[in-house]
Short mmCIF file of C-alpha atoms in Angstrom, two decimals:
data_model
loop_
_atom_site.label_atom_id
_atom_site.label_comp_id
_atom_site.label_asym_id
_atom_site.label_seq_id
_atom_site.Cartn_x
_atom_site.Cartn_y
_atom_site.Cartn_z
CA UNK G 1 -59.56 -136.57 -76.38
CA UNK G 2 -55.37 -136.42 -75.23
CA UNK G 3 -56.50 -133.75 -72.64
CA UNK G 4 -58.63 -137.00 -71.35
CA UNK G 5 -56.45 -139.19 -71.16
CA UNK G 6 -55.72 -140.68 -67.64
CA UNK G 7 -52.43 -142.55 -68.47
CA UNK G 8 -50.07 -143.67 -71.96
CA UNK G 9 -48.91 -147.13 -72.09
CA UNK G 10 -46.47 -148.29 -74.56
CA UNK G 11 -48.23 -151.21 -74.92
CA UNK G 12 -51.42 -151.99 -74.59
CA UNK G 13 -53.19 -155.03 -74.91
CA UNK G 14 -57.42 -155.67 -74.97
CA UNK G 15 -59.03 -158.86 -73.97
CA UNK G 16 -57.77 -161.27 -71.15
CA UNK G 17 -57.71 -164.65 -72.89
CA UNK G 18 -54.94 -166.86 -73.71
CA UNK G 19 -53.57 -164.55 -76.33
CA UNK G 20 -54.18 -161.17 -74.81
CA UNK G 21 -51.89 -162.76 -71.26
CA UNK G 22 -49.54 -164.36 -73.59
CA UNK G 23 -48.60 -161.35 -75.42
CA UNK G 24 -48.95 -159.06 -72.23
CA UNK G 25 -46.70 -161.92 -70.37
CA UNK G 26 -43.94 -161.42 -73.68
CA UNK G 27 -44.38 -157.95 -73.56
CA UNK G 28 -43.64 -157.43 -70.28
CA UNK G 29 -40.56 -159.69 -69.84
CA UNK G 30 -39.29 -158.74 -73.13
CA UNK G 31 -39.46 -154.63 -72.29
CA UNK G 32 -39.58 -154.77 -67.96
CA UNK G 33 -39.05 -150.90 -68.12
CA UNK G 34 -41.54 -150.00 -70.87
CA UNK G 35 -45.17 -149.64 -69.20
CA UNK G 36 -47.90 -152.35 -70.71
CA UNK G 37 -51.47 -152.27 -70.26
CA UNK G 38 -53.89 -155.11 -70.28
CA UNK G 39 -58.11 -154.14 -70.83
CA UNK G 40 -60.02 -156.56 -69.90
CA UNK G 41 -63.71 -157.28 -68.40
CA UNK G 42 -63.30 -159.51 -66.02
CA UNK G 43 -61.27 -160.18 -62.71
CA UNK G 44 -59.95 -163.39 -63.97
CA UNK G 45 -57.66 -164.28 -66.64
CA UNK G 46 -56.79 -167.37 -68.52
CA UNK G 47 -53.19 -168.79 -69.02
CA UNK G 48 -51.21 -171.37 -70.44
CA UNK G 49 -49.23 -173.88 -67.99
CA UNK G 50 -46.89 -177.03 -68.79
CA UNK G 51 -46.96 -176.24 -72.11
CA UNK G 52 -45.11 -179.15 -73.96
CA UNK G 53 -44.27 -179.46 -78.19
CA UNK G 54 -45.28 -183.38 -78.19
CA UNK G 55 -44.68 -183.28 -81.94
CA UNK G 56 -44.18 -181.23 -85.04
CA UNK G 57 -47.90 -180.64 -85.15
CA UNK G 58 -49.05 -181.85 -82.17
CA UNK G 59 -49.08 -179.21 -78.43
CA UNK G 60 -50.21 -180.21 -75.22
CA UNK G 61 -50.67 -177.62 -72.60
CA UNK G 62 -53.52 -176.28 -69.39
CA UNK G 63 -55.30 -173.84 -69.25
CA UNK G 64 -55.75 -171.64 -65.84
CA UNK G 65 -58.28 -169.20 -65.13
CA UNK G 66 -56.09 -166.93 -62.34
CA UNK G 67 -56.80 -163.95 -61.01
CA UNK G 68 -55.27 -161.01 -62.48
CA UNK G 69 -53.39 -159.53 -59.74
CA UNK G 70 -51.12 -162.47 -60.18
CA UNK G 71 -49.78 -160.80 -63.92
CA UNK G 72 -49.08 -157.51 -61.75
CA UNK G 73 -47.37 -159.49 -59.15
CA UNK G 74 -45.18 -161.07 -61.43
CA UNK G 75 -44.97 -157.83 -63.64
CA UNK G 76 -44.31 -154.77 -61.51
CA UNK G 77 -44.70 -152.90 -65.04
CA UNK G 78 -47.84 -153.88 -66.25
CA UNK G 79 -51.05 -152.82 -65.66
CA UNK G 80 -54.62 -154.46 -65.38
CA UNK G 81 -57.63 -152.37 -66.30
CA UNK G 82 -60.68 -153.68 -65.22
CA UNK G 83 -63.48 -152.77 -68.10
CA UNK G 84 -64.76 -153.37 -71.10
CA UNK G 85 -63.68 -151.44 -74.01
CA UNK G 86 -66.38 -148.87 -75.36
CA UNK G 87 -64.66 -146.97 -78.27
CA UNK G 88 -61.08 -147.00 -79.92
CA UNK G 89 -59.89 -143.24 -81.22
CA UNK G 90 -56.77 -144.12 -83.69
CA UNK G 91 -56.30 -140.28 -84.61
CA UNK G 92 -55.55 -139.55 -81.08
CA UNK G 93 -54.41 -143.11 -80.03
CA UNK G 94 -56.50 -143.76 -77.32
CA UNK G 95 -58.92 -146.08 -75.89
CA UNK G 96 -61.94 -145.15 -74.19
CA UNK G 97 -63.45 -147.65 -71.62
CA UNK G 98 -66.97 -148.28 -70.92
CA UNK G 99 -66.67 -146.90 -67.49
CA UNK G 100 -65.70 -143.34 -69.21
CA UNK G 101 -61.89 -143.79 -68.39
CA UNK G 102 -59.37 -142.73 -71.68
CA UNK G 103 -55.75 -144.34 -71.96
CA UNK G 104 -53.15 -143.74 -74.42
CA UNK G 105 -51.14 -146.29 -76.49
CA UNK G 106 -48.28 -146.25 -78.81
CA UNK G 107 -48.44 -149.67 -79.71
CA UNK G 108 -51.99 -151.68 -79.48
CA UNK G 109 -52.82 -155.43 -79.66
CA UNK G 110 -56.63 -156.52 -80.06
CA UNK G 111 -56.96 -159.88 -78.39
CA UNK G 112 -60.68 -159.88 -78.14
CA UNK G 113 -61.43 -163.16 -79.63
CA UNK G 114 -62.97 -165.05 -82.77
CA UNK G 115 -66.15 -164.63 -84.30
CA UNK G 116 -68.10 -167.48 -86.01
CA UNK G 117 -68.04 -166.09 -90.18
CA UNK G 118 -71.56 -167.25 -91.26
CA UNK G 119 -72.88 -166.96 -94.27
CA UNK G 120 -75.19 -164.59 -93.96
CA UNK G 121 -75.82 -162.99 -90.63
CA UNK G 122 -79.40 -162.00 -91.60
CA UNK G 123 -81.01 -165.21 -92.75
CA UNK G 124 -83.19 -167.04 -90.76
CA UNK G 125 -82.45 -170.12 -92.67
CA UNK G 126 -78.27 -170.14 -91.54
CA UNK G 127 -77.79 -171.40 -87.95
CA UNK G 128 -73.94 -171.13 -87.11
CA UNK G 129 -72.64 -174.19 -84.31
CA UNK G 130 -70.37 -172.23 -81.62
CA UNK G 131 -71.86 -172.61 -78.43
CA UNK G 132 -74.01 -174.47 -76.23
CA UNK G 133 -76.35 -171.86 -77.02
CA UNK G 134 -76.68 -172.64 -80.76
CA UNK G 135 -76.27 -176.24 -80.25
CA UNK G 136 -79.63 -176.05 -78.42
CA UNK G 137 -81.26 -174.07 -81.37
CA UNK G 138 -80.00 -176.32 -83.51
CA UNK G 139 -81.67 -179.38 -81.28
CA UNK G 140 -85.05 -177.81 -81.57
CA UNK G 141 -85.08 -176.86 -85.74
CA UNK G 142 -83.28 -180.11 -86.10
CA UNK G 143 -86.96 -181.52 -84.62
CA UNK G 144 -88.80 -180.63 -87.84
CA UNK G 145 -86.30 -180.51 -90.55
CA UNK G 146 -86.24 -183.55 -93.49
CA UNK G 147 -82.94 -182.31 -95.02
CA UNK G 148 -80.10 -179.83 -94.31
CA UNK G 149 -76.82 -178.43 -95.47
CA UNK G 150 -73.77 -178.95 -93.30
CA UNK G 151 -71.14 -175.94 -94.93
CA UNK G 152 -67.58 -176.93 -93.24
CA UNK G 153 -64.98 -179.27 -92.80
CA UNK G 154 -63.97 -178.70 -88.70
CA UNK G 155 -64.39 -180.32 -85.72
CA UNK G 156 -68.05 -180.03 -85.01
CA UNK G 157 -69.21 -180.78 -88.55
CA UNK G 158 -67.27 -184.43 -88.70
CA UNK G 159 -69.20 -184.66 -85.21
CA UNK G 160 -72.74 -183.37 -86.18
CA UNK G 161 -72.64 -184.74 -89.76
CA UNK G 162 -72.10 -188.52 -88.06
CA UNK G 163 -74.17 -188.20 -85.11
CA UNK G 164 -77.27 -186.37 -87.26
CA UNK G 165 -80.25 -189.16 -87.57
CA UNK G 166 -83.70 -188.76 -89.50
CA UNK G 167 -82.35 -186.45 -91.39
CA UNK G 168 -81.03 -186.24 -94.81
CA UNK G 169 -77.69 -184.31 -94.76
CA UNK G 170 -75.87 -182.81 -97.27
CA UNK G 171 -72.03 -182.19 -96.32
CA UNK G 172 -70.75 -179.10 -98.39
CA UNK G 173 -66.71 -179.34 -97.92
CA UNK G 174 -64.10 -177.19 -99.87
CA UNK G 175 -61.72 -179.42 -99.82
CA UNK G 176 -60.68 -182.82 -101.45
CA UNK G 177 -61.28 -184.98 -98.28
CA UNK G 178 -63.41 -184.92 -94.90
CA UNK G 179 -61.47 -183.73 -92.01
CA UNK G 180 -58.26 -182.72 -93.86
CA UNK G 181 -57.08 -180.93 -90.80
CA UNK G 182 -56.95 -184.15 -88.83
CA UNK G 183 -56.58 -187.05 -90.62
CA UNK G 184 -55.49 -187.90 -94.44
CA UNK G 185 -57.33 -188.23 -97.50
CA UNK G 186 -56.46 -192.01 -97.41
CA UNK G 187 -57.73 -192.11 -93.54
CA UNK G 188 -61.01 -190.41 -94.87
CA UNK G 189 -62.05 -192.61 -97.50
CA UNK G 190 -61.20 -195.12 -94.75
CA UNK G 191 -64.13 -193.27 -92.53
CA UNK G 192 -66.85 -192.41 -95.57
CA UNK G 193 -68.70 -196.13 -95.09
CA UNK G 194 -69.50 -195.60 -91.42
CA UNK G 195 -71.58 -191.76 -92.59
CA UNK G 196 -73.72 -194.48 -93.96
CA UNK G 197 -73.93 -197.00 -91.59
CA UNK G 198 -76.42 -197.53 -88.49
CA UNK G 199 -74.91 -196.21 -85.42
CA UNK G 200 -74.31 -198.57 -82.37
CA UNK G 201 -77.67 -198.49 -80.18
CA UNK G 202 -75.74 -198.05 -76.96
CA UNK G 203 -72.89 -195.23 -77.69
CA UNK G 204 -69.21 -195.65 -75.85
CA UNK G 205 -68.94 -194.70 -72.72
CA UNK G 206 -67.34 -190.75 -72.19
CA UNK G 207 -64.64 -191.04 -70.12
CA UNK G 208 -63.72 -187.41 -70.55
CA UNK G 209 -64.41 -184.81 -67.43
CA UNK G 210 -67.38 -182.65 -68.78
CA UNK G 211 -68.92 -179.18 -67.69
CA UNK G 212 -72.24 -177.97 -68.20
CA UNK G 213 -74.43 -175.00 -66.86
CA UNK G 214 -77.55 -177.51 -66.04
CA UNK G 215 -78.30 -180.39 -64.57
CA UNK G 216 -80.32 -182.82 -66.95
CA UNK G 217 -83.65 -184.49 -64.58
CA UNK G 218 -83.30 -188.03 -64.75
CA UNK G 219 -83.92 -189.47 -68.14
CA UNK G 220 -84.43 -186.69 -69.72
CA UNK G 221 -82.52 -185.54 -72.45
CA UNK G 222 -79.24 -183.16 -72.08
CA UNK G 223 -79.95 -179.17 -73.27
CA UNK G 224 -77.47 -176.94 -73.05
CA UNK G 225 -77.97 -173.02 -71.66
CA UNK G 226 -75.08 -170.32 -71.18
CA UNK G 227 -75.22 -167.61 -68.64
CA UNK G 228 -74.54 -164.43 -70.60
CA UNK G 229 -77.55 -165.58 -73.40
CA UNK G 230 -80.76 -165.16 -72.61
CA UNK G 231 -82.91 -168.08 -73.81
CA UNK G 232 -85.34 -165.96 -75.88
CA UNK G 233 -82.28 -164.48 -77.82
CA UNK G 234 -81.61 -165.37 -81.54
CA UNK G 235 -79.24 -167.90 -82.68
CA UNK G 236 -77.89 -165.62 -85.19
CA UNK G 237 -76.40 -162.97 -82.54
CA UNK G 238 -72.95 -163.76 -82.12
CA UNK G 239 -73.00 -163.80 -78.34
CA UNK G 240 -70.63 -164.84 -75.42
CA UNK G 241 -71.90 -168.96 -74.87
CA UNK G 242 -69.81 -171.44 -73.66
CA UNK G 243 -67.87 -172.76 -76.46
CA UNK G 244 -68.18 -176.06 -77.79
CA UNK G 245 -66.17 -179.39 -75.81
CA UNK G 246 -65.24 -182.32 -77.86
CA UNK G 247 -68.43 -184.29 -76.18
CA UNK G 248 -70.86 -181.22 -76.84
CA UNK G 249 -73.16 -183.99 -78.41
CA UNK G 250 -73.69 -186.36 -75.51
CA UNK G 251 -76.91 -186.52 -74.14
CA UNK G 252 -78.62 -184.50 -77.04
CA UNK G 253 -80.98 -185.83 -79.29
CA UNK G 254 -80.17 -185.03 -82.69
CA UNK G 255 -83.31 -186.49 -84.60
CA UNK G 256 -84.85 -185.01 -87.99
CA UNK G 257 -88.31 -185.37 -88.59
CA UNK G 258 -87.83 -188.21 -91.21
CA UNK G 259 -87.95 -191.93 -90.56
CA UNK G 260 -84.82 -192.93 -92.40
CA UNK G 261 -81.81 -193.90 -89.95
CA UNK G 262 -78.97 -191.97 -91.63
CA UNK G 263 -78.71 -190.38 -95.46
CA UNK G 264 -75.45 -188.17 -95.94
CA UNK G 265 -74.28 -187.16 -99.43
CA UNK G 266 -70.48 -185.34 -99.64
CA UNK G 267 -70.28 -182.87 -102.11
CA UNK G 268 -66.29 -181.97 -102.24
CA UNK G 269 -64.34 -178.62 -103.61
CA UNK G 270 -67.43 -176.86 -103.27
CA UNK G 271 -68.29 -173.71 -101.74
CA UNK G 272 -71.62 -171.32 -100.76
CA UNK G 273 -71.79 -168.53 -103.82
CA UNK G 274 -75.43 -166.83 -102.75
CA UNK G 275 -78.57 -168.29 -100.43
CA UNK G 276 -81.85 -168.06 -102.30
CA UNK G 277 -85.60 -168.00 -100.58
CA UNK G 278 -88.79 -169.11 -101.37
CA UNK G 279 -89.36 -165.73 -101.17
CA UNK G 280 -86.59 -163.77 -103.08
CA UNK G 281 -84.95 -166.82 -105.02
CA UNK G 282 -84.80 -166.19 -109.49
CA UNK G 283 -83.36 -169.05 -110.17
CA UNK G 284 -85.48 -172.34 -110.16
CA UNK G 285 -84.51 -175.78 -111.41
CA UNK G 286 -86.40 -177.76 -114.17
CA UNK G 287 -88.02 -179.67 -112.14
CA UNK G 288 -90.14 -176.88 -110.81
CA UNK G 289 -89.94 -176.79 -107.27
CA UNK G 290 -89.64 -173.44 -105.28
CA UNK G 291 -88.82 -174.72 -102.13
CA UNK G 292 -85.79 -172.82 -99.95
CA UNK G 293 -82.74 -173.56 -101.93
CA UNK G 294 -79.16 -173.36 -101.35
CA UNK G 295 -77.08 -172.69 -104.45
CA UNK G 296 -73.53 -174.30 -104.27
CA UNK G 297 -70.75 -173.20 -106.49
CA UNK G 298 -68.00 -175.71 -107.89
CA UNK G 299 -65.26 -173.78 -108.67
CA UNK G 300 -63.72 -175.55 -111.77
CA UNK G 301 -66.93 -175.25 -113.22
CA UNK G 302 -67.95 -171.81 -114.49
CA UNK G 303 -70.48 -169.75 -113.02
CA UNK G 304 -73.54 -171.27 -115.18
CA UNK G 305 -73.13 -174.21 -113.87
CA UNK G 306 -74.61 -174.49 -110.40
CA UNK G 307 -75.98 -177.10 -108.59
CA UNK G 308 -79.56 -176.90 -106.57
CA UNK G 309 -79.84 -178.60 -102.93
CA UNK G 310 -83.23 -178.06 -101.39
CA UNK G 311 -83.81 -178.08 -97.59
CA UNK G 312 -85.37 -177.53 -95.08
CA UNK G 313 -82.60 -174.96 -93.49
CA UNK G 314 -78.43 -174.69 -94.55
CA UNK G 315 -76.28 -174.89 -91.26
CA UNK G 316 -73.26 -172.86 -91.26
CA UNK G 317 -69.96 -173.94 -89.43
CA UNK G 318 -67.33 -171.54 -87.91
CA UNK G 319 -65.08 -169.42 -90.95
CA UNK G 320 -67.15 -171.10 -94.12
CA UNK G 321 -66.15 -168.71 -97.07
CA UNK G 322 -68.90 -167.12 -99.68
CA UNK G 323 -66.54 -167.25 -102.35
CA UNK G 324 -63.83 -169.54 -104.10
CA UNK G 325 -60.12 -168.71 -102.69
CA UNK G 326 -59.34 -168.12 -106.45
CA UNK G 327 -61.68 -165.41 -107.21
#
């Protein structure tokens, strides 16, 4: 493989999104005689502009999609390779493109971006929420389901778990509030009432600039497509949709097949230990059923003691954990 190798770098970085141009930008300022490469597939790449520390937690900052000859211009010692990344050689310390090029490193940064951890990648009861992709899955399963499981605690969760209807929903957090990354416990005990309250018939206007691949026909409701996904393709493969905005929601019917307006139970501290089928499950509870069950772990209780949820399918959210952070 070195006797392949078309050029060493110092430095080089894969993927061309905020953090692979960040640390290339660094990089490159930090070490202007030191040669830096940045891999990435396409002919644009996305940086951060009037970036401004509004508080101790709080950032406010744009994001530009710029073509990458502008990072050369402004970096006479970096360079931009234009492919996607086929194989990675540590013995040898080289990368391998898909076009067949080899380039040495010393130094290498993977910046090819986050995953949704679901979990279990082979069940065909988990749907993970990323995209618009899996948003639109989870439209058309949402159509004939009488109860789900909501695993997670982010963004979309506090958003699917309110706007869910005819549905009964059971909200599986592993932590002591709702929405502990953005608000305080006191704030959501504040918010539990409304979970359980009708929703306003006409919703708030969004006043919010929004972007979507299709144009809905006149009353007709909002589904959402990405380019790089074919339609046909399972919701389980991790693919490259459009990630979810903060008004992913508007427009899409999110109806169960129940009657009931709105039925959400919050089960707190609690994590997913192991999914069980109607198919493969051991375990049964007294009362006899052997519907699809989800069995949820409390960890200050020991292992005997689980509790049973049936459903109709469990929906994973981004990073929810199989096991207790203790174990």
């Amino acid at each position: 493989m070195a006797e392949r190798k078309e050029k060493t770098f110092k430095f080089v970085v894969v993927g061309g999104g905020i953090a692979g141009v960040t640390c290339v930008e660094q990089l490159s300022s930090n070490f202007p005689s030191t040669d830096v490469a940045l891999i990435t597939a396409g002919r644009h790449i996305k940086a951060v502009t009037n970036y401004k520390q509004v508080s101790k937690t709080l950032e406010e900052f744009d994001v530009l999609e710029r073509p990458s000859s502008v990072l050369e211009e402004k970096f006479p010692n970096l360079t931009v390779i234009h492919s996607a990344v086929k194989s990675l050689h540590t013995e040898s310390h080289s990368v391998e493109t898909a076009d067949g090029r080899v380039f040495g490193y010393e130094k290498l940064c993977i910046c090819s971006g986050a995953r949704p951890k679901l979990l279990t990648q082979d069940n065909p009861y988990v749907l993970g929420i990323r995209d618009t992709d899996s948003a639109q899955e989870f439209q058309k399963r949402l159509s004939k389901a009488k109860r789900i499981v909501v695993v997670g605690n982010g963004g979309i969760a506090l958003e699917l778990v309110y706007e869910v209807e005819g549905c009964e929903v059971i909200w599986v957090v592993k932590d002591k509030a709702i929405g502990n990354t953005f608000f305080d416990a006191g704030a959501a005990q504040f918010l539990i009432p409304s979970l359980g309250a009708d929703k306003p018939e006409v919703s708030a206007p969004c006043r919010r600039t929004r972007y979507t691949t299709e144009e809905p026909a006149s009353g007709v409701a909002q589904t959402f497509t990405a380019d790089a996904t074919p339609r046909g393709q399972s919701s389980s493969t991790v693919g490259p949709g459009s990630a979810l905005g903060p008004d992913w929601h508007q427009g899409v019917i999110l109806h169960g097949a129940e009657q009931v307006s709105r039925r959400v139970s919050v089960e707190y501290q609690c994590e997913v230990k192991q999914i069980f089928t109607s198919e493969d499950q051991t375990l049964k509870p007294e009362s006899g059923e052997t519907f699809t069950s989800v069995i949820i772990w409390l960890p200050p209780i020991p292992p005997v003691g689980f509790v049973f949820f049936f459903m109709s399918f469990p929906l994973s959210g981004i990073l929810a954990r199989l096991h207790p952070a203790d174990q």
